[in-house]
Amino acid sequence: MRSRLLPSALALLALLLLPSAAQAKLTVGISENSPSVFTDPLFQQLGAKHTRVVTSWNVMSSPERGDDELARLTQYLEAARAQGVTPLVTFEHARGDAGICKRRSNRRKPQCVLPSARQYEREFKRFRAAFPYVTTISPFNEVNHFTQPTSRNAKAAARFTDIARRNCRGCKIVAVDILDQADNVRAKRPTFNKTVRYIKAFRRALKSPRTICGVHNYSDVNRGRSTGTKAIIKALGCREIWLTETGGVYSFGSFKPSAKRQLKSTKFMFKVARQNRRIKRLYVYTFFGRINDFDSGLVARGKARPAYFEVKKRI
């Protein structure tokens, strides 16, 4: 009897020693658009095997427009491939300052115009033909933010996801990328009713599975809360969650320059990720400091900030 029980007991012990879903190692990547990241010694020292790059939905038409967007993306993707790094390619509005899109009078500007399903599919097919080795894709960035034309049309965002899945069989498709926009960001107990309504409209229109969904939870991470992250994850109802853009802010608006606060927020970012079993991956934004007046960089002027070392411990 004892000899029969021993294998069973050992098997049970082995199961107990395995990490639970909540304890399993989180996949940590870096969200950075500059191709120069791959030649930076500090990036190489991180040992990151996943990166994220954001590009225009019509990047393949870049040569026809006479700009260098496609050339830079090609350089980025080839460098990632050479280093064995898996890129998540995220599409967004056409190239240009989308901050102007809040005003109705600017809605006809290229960066504010919503592509038709036919236009999006044509450009997506061109991208797939040029980069067949890219198999991790997010059809549209921050679909609910005013800088994206999808913010005014959740059905269109859903159509783009369906198009991406149909034309990229076997790919990992991030069904949607949602920003944690509170109804009142300064409220002590913020609500997310508008964002949840958008998600519901998206879900009704979506025909393909919501296997992986993306959340951008800056507001939570930098204010020491998880209210928005929880509300959005619940509303999305996805099997797996990726924090596709997150990070501790060094300076932005009312957030005055502070490496100490950035480090604190970075630590909290990982805490939030551990709180939900469905969160399997996160991409820290960004590697290099300062993008216009927004700075969440892990590195500035060639020197690593304290938050860099916190991220390095987690990779």
PDB file of C-alpha atoms in Angstrom:
ATOM      1  CA  MET A   1       0.000   0.000   0.000  1.00  0.00           C
ATOM      2  CA  ARG A   2       2.808   2.359   0.943  1.00  0.00           C
ATOM      3  CA  SER A   3       4.557   1.765  -2.388  1.00  0.00           C
ATOM      4  CA  ARG A   4       1.344   2.684  -4.245  1.00  0.00           C
ATOM      5  CA  LEU A   5       0.781   5.866  -2.260  1.00  0.00           C
ATOM      6  CA  LEU A   6       4.316   7.172  -2.645  1.00  0.00           C
ATOM      7  CA  PRO A   7       4.116   8.025  -6.394  1.00  0.00           C
ATOM      8  CA  SER A   8       0.743   9.715  -5.853  1.00  0.00           C
ATOM      9  CA  ALA A   9       2.093  11.738  -2.959  1.00  0.00           C
ATOM     10  CA  LEU A  10       5.124  12.777  -4.985  1.00  0.00           C
ATOM     11  CA  ALA A  11       2.925  13.810  -7.899  1.00  0.00           C
ATOM     12  CA  LEU A  12       0.743  15.897  -5.571  1.00  0.00           C
ATOM     13  CA  LEU A  13       3.818  17.517  -4.064  1.00  0.00           C
ATOM     14  CA  ALA A  14       5.108  18.397  -7.534  1.00  0.00           C
ATOM     15  CA  LEU A  15       1.822  20.086  -8.382  1.00  0.00           C
ATOM     16  CA  LEU A  16       1.896  22.097  -5.174  1.00  0.00           C
ATOM     17  CA  LEU A  17       5.407  23.283  -5.950  1.00  0.00           C
ATOM     18  CA  LEU A  18       4.416  24.578  -9.387  1.00  0.00           C
ATOM     19  CA  PRO A  19       3.778  28.355  -9.503  1.00  0.00           C
ATOM     20  CA  SER A  20       0.127  29.350  -9.590  1.00  0.00           C
ATOM     21  CA  ALA A  21      -1.255  31.455 -12.431  1.00  0.00           C
ATOM     22  CA  ALA A  22      -0.987  34.518 -10.217  1.00  0.00           C
ATOM     23  CA  GLN A  23       2.645  33.711  -9.369  1.00  0.00           C
ATOM     24  CA  ALA A  24       3.780  32.681 -12.863  1.00  0.00           C
ATOM     25  CA  LYS A  25       6.508  34.868 -14.334  1.00  0.00           C
ATOM     26  CA  LEU A  26       5.177  37.901 -16.140  1.00  0.00           C
ATOM     27  CA  THR A  27       6.481  38.504 -19.656  1.00  0.00           C
ATOM     28  CA  VAL A  28       7.993  41.992 -19.695  1.00  0.00           C
ATOM     29  CA  GLY A  29       8.712  43.893 -22.899  1.00  0.00           C
ATOM     30  CA  ILE A  30       9.690  47.423 -23.888  1.00  0.00           C
ATOM     31  CA  SER A  31       7.516  49.778 -25.924  1.00  0.00           C
ATOM     32  CA  GLU A  32       9.867  51.988 -27.924  1.00  0.00           C
ATOM     33  CA  ASN A  33       9.559  53.314 -31.476  1.00  0.00           C
ATOM     34  CA  SER A  34      13.172  54.239 -32.163  1.00  0.00           C
ATOM     35  CA  PRO A  35      15.212  51.640 -34.110  1.00  0.00           C
ATOM     36  CA  SER A  36      18.295  52.850 -32.224  1.00  0.00           C
ATOM     37  CA  VAL A  37      17.049  51.020 -29.134  1.00  0.00           C
ATOM     38  CA  PHE A  38      18.532  47.789 -30.485  1.00  0.00           C
ATOM     39  CA  THR A  39      22.065  49.199 -30.589  1.00  0.00           C
ATOM     40  CA  ASP A  40      21.870  50.784 -27.144  1.00  0.00           C
ATOM     41  CA  PRO A  41      24.069  48.896 -24.633  1.00  0.00           C
ATOM     42  CA  LEU A  42      21.576  49.526 -21.824  1.00  0.00           C
ATOM     43  CA  PHE A  43      18.796  47.879 -23.837  1.00  0.00           C
ATOM     44  CA  GLN A  44      21.018  44.925 -24.640  1.00  0.00           C
ATOM     45  CA  GLN A  45      21.840  44.565 -20.941  1.00  0.00           C
ATOM     46  CA  LEU A  46      18.126  44.321 -20.135  1.00  0.00           C
ATOM     47  CA  GLY A  47      17.851  41.082 -22.078  1.00  0.00           C
ATOM     48  CA  ALA A  48      14.315  41.943 -23.220  1.00  0.00           C
ATOM     49  CA  LYS A  49      12.932  39.538 -25.821  1.00  0.00           C
ATOM     50  CA  HIS A  50       9.760  41.495 -26.577  1.00  0.00           C
ATOM     51  CA  THR A  51       9.294  45.034 -27.869  1.00  0.00           C
ATOM     52  CA  ARG A  52       6.381  47.082 -29.113  1.00  0.00           C
ATOM     53  CA  VAL A  53       6.353  49.608 -31.939  1.00  0.00           C
ATOM     54  CA  VAL A  54       3.502  51.911 -33.009  1.00  0.00           C
ATOM     55  CA  THR A  55       3.088  52.883 -36.652  1.00  0.00           C
ATOM     56  CA  SER A  56       0.479  54.386 -38.964  1.00  0.00           C
ATOM     57  CA  TRP A  57      -2.258  52.133 -40.317  1.00  0.00           C
ATOM     58  CA  ASN A  58      -1.120  53.191 -43.811  1.00  0.00           C
ATOM     59  CA  VAL A  59       2.625  52.941 -43.208  1.00  0.00           C
ATOM     60  CA  MET A  60       3.014  50.933 -46.416  1.00  0.00           C
ATOM     61  CA  SER A  61       2.050  54.062 -48.385  1.00  0.00           C
ATOM     62  CA  SER A  62       4.898  55.996 -46.782  1.00  0.00           C
ATOM     63  CA  PRO A  63       7.105  56.056 -49.934  1.00  0.00           C
ATOM     64  CA  GLU A  64       4.192  57.434 -51.946  1.00  0.00           C
ATOM     65  CA  ARG A  65       3.815  60.243 -49.396  1.00  0.00           C
ATOM     66  CA  GLY A  66       7.523  60.933 -49.535  1.00  0.00           C
ATOM     67  CA  ASP A  67       8.295  60.331 -45.848  1.00  0.00           C
ATOM     68  CA  ASP A  68      10.605  57.881 -44.065  1.00  0.00           C
ATOM     69  CA  GLU A  69       8.094  56.054 -41.862  1.00  0.00           C
ATOM     70  CA  LEU A  70       8.286  52.731 -43.707  1.00  0.00           C
ATOM     71  CA  ALA A  71      12.080  52.908 -43.895  1.00  0.00           C
ATOM     72  CA  ARG A  72      12.297  53.417 -40.125  1.00  0.00           C
ATOM     73  CA  LEU A  73       9.813  50.622 -39.423  1.00  0.00           C
ATOM     74  CA  THR A  74      11.744  48.266 -41.705  1.00  0.00           C
ATOM     75  CA  GLN A  75      14.974  49.135 -39.903  1.00  0.00           C
ATOM     76  CA  TYR A  76      13.253  48.499 -36.559  1.00  0.00           C
ATOM     77  CA  LEU A  77      11.760  45.144 -37.505  1.00  0.00           C
ATOM     78  CA  GLU A  78      14.933  43.864 -39.146  1.00  0.00           C
ATOM     79  CA  ALA A  79      16.990  44.855 -36.092  1.00  0.00           C
ATOM     80  CA  ALA A  80      14.514  43.096 -33.798  1.00  0.00           C
ATOM     81  CA  ARG A  81      14.634  39.985 -35.949  1.00  0.00           C
ATOM     82  CA  ALA A  82      18.444  39.979 -35.982  1.00  0.00           C
ATOM     83  CA  GLN A  83      18.517  40.090 -32.172  1.00  0.00           C
ATOM     84  CA  GLY A  84      15.851  37.447 -31.665  1.00  0.00           C
ATOM     85  CA  VAL A  85      13.366  39.978 -30.293  1.00  0.00           C
ATOM     86  CA  THR A  86       9.639  39.510 -30.958  1.00  0.00           C
ATOM     87  CA  PRO A  87       7.950  42.796 -31.916  1.00  0.00           C
ATOM     88  CA  LEU A  88       4.335  43.661 -31.240  1.00  0.00           C
ATOM     89  CA  VAL A  89       3.315  45.967 -34.097  1.00  0.00           C
ATOM     90  CA  THR A  90       0.512  48.353 -33.211  1.00  0.00           C
ATOM     91  CA  PHE A  91      -1.260  50.419 -35.866  1.00  0.00           C
ATOM     92  CA  GLU A  92      -2.749  53.851 -35.253  1.00  0.00           C
ATOM     93  CA  HIS A  93      -3.902  57.060 -36.963  1.00  0.00           C
ATOM     94  CA  ALA A  94      -2.166  58.311 -40.105  1.00  0.00           C
ATOM     95  CA  ARG A  95       1.090  60.153 -39.554  1.00  0.00           C
ATOM     96  CA  GLY A  96       0.797  63.652 -38.118  1.00  0.00           C
ATOM     97  CA  ASP A  97      -0.056  65.527 -34.934  1.00  0.00           C
ATOM     98  CA  ALA A  98      -3.319  63.919 -33.836  1.00  0.00           C
ATOM     99  CA  GLY A  99      -3.668  66.298 -30.908  1.00  0.00           C
ATOM    100  CA  ILE A 100      -5.535  68.601 -33.280  1.00  0.00           C
ATOM    101  CA  CYS A 101      -8.281  66.012 -33.814  1.00  0.00           C
ATOM    102  CA  LYS A 102     -10.195  67.149 -30.739  1.00  0.00           C
ATOM    103  CA  ARG A 103     -11.489  70.099 -32.766  1.00  0.00           C
ATOM    104  CA  ARG A 104     -14.201  69.232 -35.266  1.00  0.00           C
ATOM    105  CA  SER A 105     -12.740  71.681 -37.769  1.00  0.00           C
ATOM    106  CA  ASN A 106      -9.663  69.456 -38.068  1.00  0.00           C
ATOM    107  CA  ARG A 107     -11.460  66.152 -38.580  1.00  0.00           C
ATOM    108  CA  ARG A 108     -10.648  66.134 -42.315  1.00  0.00           C
ATOM    109  CA  LYS A 109      -6.917  66.227 -41.689  1.00  0.00           C
ATOM    110  CA  PRO A 110      -5.282  62.902 -42.721  1.00  0.00           C
ATOM    111  CA  GLN A 111      -4.332  61.979 -39.137  1.00  0.00           C
ATOM    112  CA  CYS A 112      -7.935  62.499 -37.993  1.00  0.00           C
ATOM    113  CA  VAL A 113      -9.671  60.579 -40.776  1.00  0.00           C
ATOM    114  CA  LEU A 114     -11.020  57.092 -40.094  1.00  0.00           C
ATOM    115  CA  PRO A 115     -10.008  54.653 -42.841  1.00  0.00           C
ATOM    116  CA  SER A 116     -12.697  52.584 -44.482  1.00  0.00           C
ATOM    117  CA  ALA A 117     -12.661  48.827 -43.960  1.00  0.00           C
ATOM    118  CA  ARG A 118     -11.491  48.399 -47.561  1.00  0.00           C
ATOM    119  CA  GLN A 119      -8.615  50.877 -47.121  1.00  0.00           C
ATOM    120  CA  TYR A 120      -7.512  49.294 -43.861  1.00  0.00           C
ATOM    121  CA  GLU A 121      -7.598  45.775 -45.296  1.00  0.00           C
ATOM    122  CA  ARG A 122      -5.611  46.804 -48.372  1.00  0.00           C
ATOM    123  CA  GLU A 123      -2.867  48.360 -46.234  1.00  0.00           C
ATOM    124  CA  PHE A 124      -2.892  45.458 -43.777  1.00  0.00           C
ATOM    125  CA  LYS A 125      -2.392  42.942 -46.590  1.00  0.00           C
ATOM    126  CA  ARG A 126       0.518  44.990 -47.915  1.00  0.00           C
ATOM    127  CA  PHE A 127       2.089  44.965 -44.462  1.00  0.00           C
ATOM    128  CA  ARG A 128       1.683  41.202 -44.113  1.00  0.00           C
ATOM    129  CA  ALA A 129       3.238  40.619 -47.531  1.00  0.00           C
ATOM    130  CA  ALA A 130       6.246  42.772 -46.628  1.00  0.00           C
ATOM    131  CA  PHE A 131       6.723  41.427 -43.094  1.00  0.00           C
ATOM    132  CA  PRO A 132       5.355  37.863 -42.924  1.00  0.00           C
ATOM    133  CA  TYR A 133       7.544  37.137 -39.877  1.00  0.00           C
ATOM    134  CA  VAL A 134       5.633  39.680 -37.775  1.00  0.00           C
ATOM    135  CA  THR A 135       2.922  37.640 -36.088  1.00  0.00           C
ATOM    136  CA  THR A 136       2.047  39.692 -32.996  1.00  0.00           C
ATOM    137  CA  ILE A 137      -0.230  42.568 -33.946  1.00  0.00           C
ATOM    138  CA  SER A 138      -2.580  45.115 -32.420  1.00  0.00           C
ATOM    139  CA  PRO A 139      -4.991  46.406 -35.099  1.00  0.00           C
ATOM    140  CA  PHE A 140      -5.415  49.906 -33.598  1.00  0.00           C
ATOM    141  CA  ASN A 141      -3.833  51.832 -30.751  1.00  0.00           C
ATOM    142  CA  GLU A 142      -5.823  53.356 -27.845  1.00  0.00           C
ATOM    143  CA  VAL A 143      -9.082  53.062 -29.757  1.00  0.00           C
ATOM    144  CA  ASN A 144     -11.004  55.151 -27.210  1.00  0.00           C
ATOM    145  CA  HIS A 145      -8.653  58.161 -27.117  1.00  0.00           C
ATOM    146  CA  PHE A 146      -9.606  61.296 -29.057  1.00  0.00           C
ATOM    147  CA  THR A 147      -6.335  61.239 -31.023  1.00  0.00           C
ATOM    148  CA  GLN A 148      -7.501  58.045 -32.724  1.00  0.00           C
ATOM    149  CA  PRO A 149     -10.316  58.211 -35.310  1.00  0.00           C
ATOM    150  CA  THR A 150     -11.705  54.988 -33.817  1.00  0.00           C
ATOM    151  CA  SER A 151     -12.651  56.907 -30.661  1.00  0.00           C
ATOM    152  CA  ARG A 152     -15.683  58.162 -32.556  1.00  0.00           C
ATOM    153  CA  ASN A 153     -16.596  54.762 -34.005  1.00  0.00           C
ATOM    154  CA  ALA A 154     -16.277  51.598 -31.892  1.00  0.00           C
ATOM    155  CA  LYS A 155     -17.803  49.529 -34.701  1.00  0.00           C
ATOM    156  CA  ALA A 156     -14.950  50.495 -37.003  1.00  0.00           C
ATOM    157  CA  ALA A 157     -12.405  49.459 -34.366  1.00  0.00           C
ATOM    158  CA  ALA A 158     -14.103  46.057 -34.189  1.00  0.00           C
ATOM    159  CA  ARG A 159     -14.052  45.739 -37.988  1.00  0.00           C
ATOM    160  CA  PHE A 160     -10.308  46.400 -38.046  1.00  0.00           C
ATOM    161  CA  THR A 161      -9.763  43.625 -35.505  1.00  0.00           C
ATOM    162  CA  ASP A 162     -11.845  41.212 -37.579  1.00  0.00           C
ATOM    163  CA  ILE A 163      -9.852  42.170 -40.684  1.00  0.00           C
ATOM    164  CA  ALA A 164      -6.534  41.614 -38.925  1.00  0.00           C
ATOM    165  CA  ARG A 165      -7.560  38.204 -37.638  1.00  0.00           C
ATOM    166  CA  ARG A 166      -8.921  37.141 -41.025  1.00  0.00           C
ATOM    167  CA  ASN A 167      -5.709  38.130 -42.800  1.00  0.00           C
ATOM    168  CA  CYS A 168      -3.249  36.895 -40.199  1.00  0.00           C
ATOM    169  CA  ARG A 169      -4.136  33.282 -39.439  1.00  0.00           C
ATOM    170  CA  GLY A 170      -2.144  31.870 -36.556  1.00  0.00           C
ATOM    171  CA  CYS A 171      -1.049  35.318 -35.388  1.00  0.00           C
ATOM    172  CA  LYS A 172      -1.407  36.689 -31.885  1.00  0.00           C
ATOM    173  CA  ILE A 173      -3.940  39.472 -32.316  1.00  0.00           C
ATOM    174  CA  VAL A 174      -4.530  41.947 -29.501  1.00  0.00           C
ATOM    175  CA  ALA A 175      -8.255  42.399 -30.037  1.00  0.00           C
ATOM    176  CA  VAL A 176      -8.342  45.927 -28.640  1.00  0.00           C
ATOM    177  CA  ASP A 177      -6.085  48.452 -26.913  1.00  0.00           C
ATOM    178  CA  ILE A 178      -8.006  50.493 -24.329  1.00  0.00           C
ATOM    179  CA  LEU A 179      -6.730  53.519 -22.410  1.00  0.00           C
ATOM    180  CA  ASP A 180      -7.871  53.821 -18.784  1.00  0.00           C
ATOM    181  CA  GLN A 181      -9.728  57.099 -19.284  1.00  0.00           C
ATOM    182  CA  ALA A 182     -11.680  58.098 -16.202  1.00  0.00           C
ATOM    183  CA  ASP A 183     -14.827  60.213 -16.445  1.00  0.00           C
ATOM    184  CA  ASN A 184     -13.054  62.632 -14.112  1.00  0.00           C
ATOM    185  CA  VAL A 185      -9.356  61.889 -13.741  1.00  0.00           C
ATOM    186  CA  ARG A 186      -9.076  64.086 -10.628  1.00  0.00           C
ATOM    187  CA  ALA A 187     -11.882  62.356  -8.744  1.00  0.00           C
ATOM    188  CA  LYS A 188     -10.925  60.533  -5.540  1.00  0.00           C
ATOM    189  CA  ARG A 189     -13.084  57.616  -6.614  1.00  0.00           C
ATOM    190  CA  PRO A 190     -13.045  57.793 -10.413  1.00  0.00           C
ATOM    191  CA  THR A 191     -15.664  56.129 -12.572  1.00  0.00           C
ATOM    192  CA  PHE A 192     -15.117  54.781 -16.079  1.00  0.00           C
ATOM    193  CA  ASN A 193     -18.639  54.807 -17.489  1.00  0.00           C
ATOM    194  CA  LYS A 194     -17.724  56.350 -20.858  1.00  0.00           C
ATOM    195  CA  THR A 195     -14.883  53.887 -21.405  1.00  0.00           C
ATOM    196  CA  VAL A 196     -17.072  50.937 -20.407  1.00  0.00           C
ATOM    197  CA  ARG A 197     -19.790  52.095 -22.837  1.00  0.00           C
ATOM    198  CA  TYR A 198     -17.203  52.166 -25.608  1.00  0.00           C
ATOM    199  CA  ILE A 199     -16.066  48.650 -24.729  1.00  0.00           C
ATOM    200  CA  LYS A 200     -19.654  47.374 -24.796  1.00  0.00           C
ATOM    201  CA  ALA A 201     -20.198  48.881 -28.258  1.00  0.00           C
ATOM    202  CA  PHE A 202     -16.947  47.310 -29.438  1.00  0.00           C
ATOM    203  CA  ARG A 203     -17.897  43.896 -28.086  1.00  0.00           C
ATOM    204  CA  ARG A 204     -21.320  43.998 -29.761  1.00  0.00           C
ATOM    205  CA  ALA A 205     -19.727  44.716 -33.136  1.00  0.00           C
ATOM    206  CA  LEU A 206     -16.798  42.293 -32.877  1.00  0.00           C
ATOM    207  CA  LYS A 207     -17.186  38.982 -34.693  1.00  0.00           C
ATOM    208  CA  SER A 208     -13.837  37.384 -33.849  1.00  0.00           C
ATOM    209  CA  PRO A 209     -12.718  36.005 -30.454  1.00  0.00           C
ATOM    210  CA  ARG A 210     -11.352  38.300 -27.736  1.00  0.00           C
ATOM    211  CA  THR A 211      -8.495  35.995 -26.767  1.00  0.00           C
ATOM    212  CA  ILE A 212      -5.999  38.752 -25.920  1.00  0.00           C
ATOM    213  CA  CYS A 213      -6.929  42.316 -24.991  1.00  0.00           C
ATOM    214  CA  GLY A 214      -4.665  45.270 -24.273  1.00  0.00           C
ATOM    215  CA  VAL A 215      -4.968  47.839 -21.498  1.00  0.00           C
ATOM    216  CA  HIS A 216      -3.019  51.085 -21.068  1.00  0.00           C
ATOM    217  CA  ASN A 217      -3.219  51.887 -17.372  1.00  0.00           C
ATOM    218  CA  TYR A 218      -1.054  54.989 -16.939  1.00  0.00           C
ATOM    219  CA  SER A 219      -3.652  56.786 -14.871  1.00  0.00           C
ATOM    220  CA  ASP A 220      -3.842  53.982 -12.320  1.00  0.00           C
ATOM    221  CA  VAL A 221      -0.127  53.245 -12.158  1.00  0.00           C
ATOM    222  CA  ASN A 222       0.866  56.863 -11.607  1.00  0.00           C
ATOM    223  CA  ARG A 223      -1.857  57.584  -9.073  1.00  0.00           C
ATOM    224  CA  GLY A 224      -1.350  54.509  -6.918  1.00  0.00           C
ATOM    225  CA  ARG A 225      -4.661  52.796  -7.656  1.00  0.00           C
ATOM    226  CA  SER A 226      -6.029  49.909  -9.694  1.00  0.00           C
ATOM    227  CA  THR A 227      -9.657  51.038 -10.075  1.00  0.00           C
ATOM    228  CA  GLY A 228      -9.514  51.653 -13.815  1.00  0.00           C
ATOM    229  CA  THR A 229      -7.502  48.536 -14.586  1.00  0.00           C
ATOM    230  CA  LYS A 230     -10.036  46.357 -12.770  1.00  0.00           C
ATOM    231  CA  ALA A 231     -13.052  48.077 -14.352  1.00  0.00           C
ATOM    232  CA  ILE A 232     -11.660  47.790 -17.868  1.00  0.00           C
ATOM    233  CA  ILE A 233     -10.550  44.168 -17.508  1.00  0.00           C
ATOM    234  CA  LYS A 234     -14.013  43.268 -16.216  1.00  0.00           C
ATOM    235  CA  ALA A 235     -15.742  45.094 -19.077  1.00  0.00           C
ATOM    236  CA  LEU A 236     -13.485  43.529 -21.713  1.00  0.00           C
ATOM    237  CA  GLY A 237     -14.106  39.965 -20.530  1.00  0.00           C
ATOM    238  CA  CYS A 238     -11.019  38.666 -22.345  1.00  0.00           C
ATOM    239  CA  ARG A 239      -9.251  35.401 -21.649  1.00  0.00           C
ATOM    240  CA  GLU A 240      -5.829  37.059 -21.453  1.00  0.00           C
ATOM    241  CA  ILE A 241      -4.778  40.638 -20.703  1.00  0.00           C
ATOM    242  CA  TRP A 242      -1.635  42.421 -21.820  1.00  0.00           C
ATOM    243  CA  LEU A 243      -0.708  45.814 -20.410  1.00  0.00           C
ATOM    244  CA  THR A 244       0.458  46.870 -23.854  1.00  0.00           C
ATOM    245  CA  GLU A 245       1.525  50.344 -22.763  1.00  0.00           C
ATOM    246  CA  THR A 246       2.244  51.236 -19.177  1.00  0.00           C
ATOM    247  CA  GLY A 247       4.959  52.760 -17.050  1.00  0.00           C
ATOM    248  CA  GLY A 248       5.988  55.215 -14.405  1.00  0.00           C
ATOM    249  CA  VAL A 249       5.982  58.831 -15.551  1.00  0.00           C
ATOM    250  CA  TYR A 250       9.148  60.852 -14.965  1.00  0.00           C
ATOM    251  CA  SER A 251       7.535  64.141 -15.980  1.00  0.00           C
ATOM    252  CA  PHE A 252       4.303  65.189 -17.664  1.00  0.00           C
ATOM    253  CA  GLY A 253       1.912  68.058 -17.002  1.00  0.00           C
ATOM    254  CA  SER A 254       1.313  68.275 -13.262  1.00  0.00           C
ATOM    255  CA  PHE A 255       3.863  65.494 -12.684  1.00  0.00           C
ATOM    256  CA  LYS A 256       7.067  67.417 -12.075  1.00  0.00           C
ATOM    257  CA  PRO A 257      10.391  65.714 -12.928  1.00  0.00           C
ATOM    258  CA  SER A 258      11.065  63.031 -10.318  1.00  0.00           C
ATOM    259  CA  ALA A 259      13.082  59.838 -10.687  1.00  0.00           C
ATOM    260  CA  LYS A 260      11.975  58.814  -7.198  1.00  0.00           C
ATOM    261  CA  ARG A 261       8.274  59.049  -8.053  1.00  0.00           C
ATOM    262  CA  GLN A 262       8.856  57.255 -11.358  1.00  0.00           C
ATOM    263  CA  LEU A 263      10.510  54.380  -9.495  1.00  0.00           C
ATOM    264  CA  LYS A 264       7.623  54.194  -7.024  1.00  0.00           C
ATOM    265  CA  SER A 265       5.097  54.079  -9.881  1.00  0.00           C
ATOM    266  CA  THR A 266       7.140  51.435 -11.699  1.00  0.00           C
ATOM    267  CA  LYS A 267       7.103  49.203  -8.626  1.00  0.00           C
ATOM    268  CA  PHE A 268       3.361  49.743  -8.298  1.00  0.00           C
ATOM    269  CA  MET A 269       2.933  48.868 -11.989  1.00  0.00           C
ATOM    270  CA  PHE A 270       4.288  45.385 -11.310  1.00  0.00           C
ATOM    271  CA  LYS A 271       2.124  45.085  -8.196  1.00  0.00           C
ATOM    272  CA  VAL A 272      -1.010  45.836 -10.238  1.00  0.00           C
ATOM    273  CA  ALA A 273       0.066  43.259 -12.831  1.00  0.00           C
ATOM    274  CA  ARG A 274       0.418  40.599 -10.133  1.00  0.00           C
ATOM    275  CA  GLN A 275      -3.058  41.293  -8.757  1.00  0.00           C
ATOM    276  CA  ASN A 276      -4.893  39.764 -11.718  1.00  0.00           C
ATOM    277  CA  ARG A 277      -4.246  36.232 -12.995  1.00  0.00           C
ATOM    278  CA  ARG A 278      -5.292  37.183 -16.499  1.00  0.00           C
ATOM    279  CA  ILE A 279      -2.479  39.727 -16.900  1.00  0.00           C
ATOM    280  CA  LYS A 280       0.229  37.749 -18.681  1.00  0.00           C
ATOM    281  CA  ARG A 281       2.386  40.419 -20.278  1.00  0.00           C
ATOM    282  CA  LEU A 282       3.285  44.099 -20.049  1.00  0.00           C
ATOM    283  CA  TYR A 283       5.246  46.529 -22.192  1.00  0.00           C
ATOM    284  CA  VAL A 284       7.009  49.368 -20.385  1.00  0.00           C
ATOM    285  CA  TYR A 285       6.724  52.686 -22.215  1.00  0.00           C
ATOM    286  CA  THR A 286       9.292  54.021 -23.041  1.00  0.00           C
ATOM    287  CA  PHE A 287      12.990  53.214 -23.164  1.00  0.00           C
ATOM    288  CA  PHE A 288      14.296  56.643 -24.150  1.00  0.00           C
ATOM    289  CA  GLY A 289      13.225  59.730 -22.209  1.00  0.00           C
ATOM    290  CA  ARG A 290      11.070  62.614 -23.438  1.00  0.00           C
ATOM    291  CA  ILE A 291       8.535  62.510 -26.216  1.00  0.00           C
ATOM    292  CA  ASN A 292       7.401  66.108 -26.624  1.00  0.00           C
ATOM    293  CA  ASP A 293       6.363  67.030 -23.061  1.00  0.00           C
ATOM    294  CA  PHE A 294       5.765  63.413 -21.986  1.00  0.00           C
ATOM    295  CA  ASP A 295       8.674  61.594 -20.373  1.00  0.00           C
ATOM    296  CA  SER A 296       8.449  58.077 -18.985  1.00  0.00           C
ATOM    297  CA  GLY A 297      11.837  56.963 -20.266  1.00  0.00           C
ATOM    298  CA  LEU A 298      13.926  54.400 -18.442  1.00  0.00           C
ATOM    299  CA  VAL A 299      17.040  55.993 -19.916  1.00  0.00           C
ATOM    300  CA  ALA A 300      17.876  59.676 -20.413  1.00  0.00           C
ATOM    301  CA  ARG A 301      20.974  61.100 -22.107  1.00  0.00           C
ATOM    302  CA  GLY A 302      22.655  57.712 -22.049  1.00  0.00           C
ATOM    303  CA  LYS A 303      22.162  57.119 -18.328  1.00  0.00           C
ATOM    304  CA  ALA A 304      19.796  54.656 -16.689  1.00  0.00           C
ATOM    305  CA  ARG A 305      17.210  56.035 -14.287  1.00  0.00           C
ATOM    306  CA  PRO A 306      16.338  54.085 -11.101  1.00  0.00           C
ATOM    307  CA  ALA A 307      13.196  52.697 -12.785  1.00  0.00           C
ATOM    308  CA  TYR A 308      15.437  50.986 -15.360  1.00  0.00           C
ATOM    309  CA  PHE A 309      16.957  48.733 -12.716  1.00  0.00           C
ATOM    310  CA  GLU A 310      13.516  47.841 -11.348  1.00  0.00           C
ATOM    311  CA  VAL A 311      12.443  46.740 -14.823  1.00  0.00           C
ATOM    312  CA  LYS A 312      15.701  44.860 -15.341  1.00  0.00           C
ATOM    313  CA  LYS A 313      14.986  42.761 -12.241  1.00  0.00           C
ATOM    314  CA  ARG A 314      11.654  41.672 -13.736  1.00  0.00           C
ATOM    315  CA  ILE A 315      12.875  40.587 -17.178  1.00  0.00           C
TER     316      ILE A 315
END
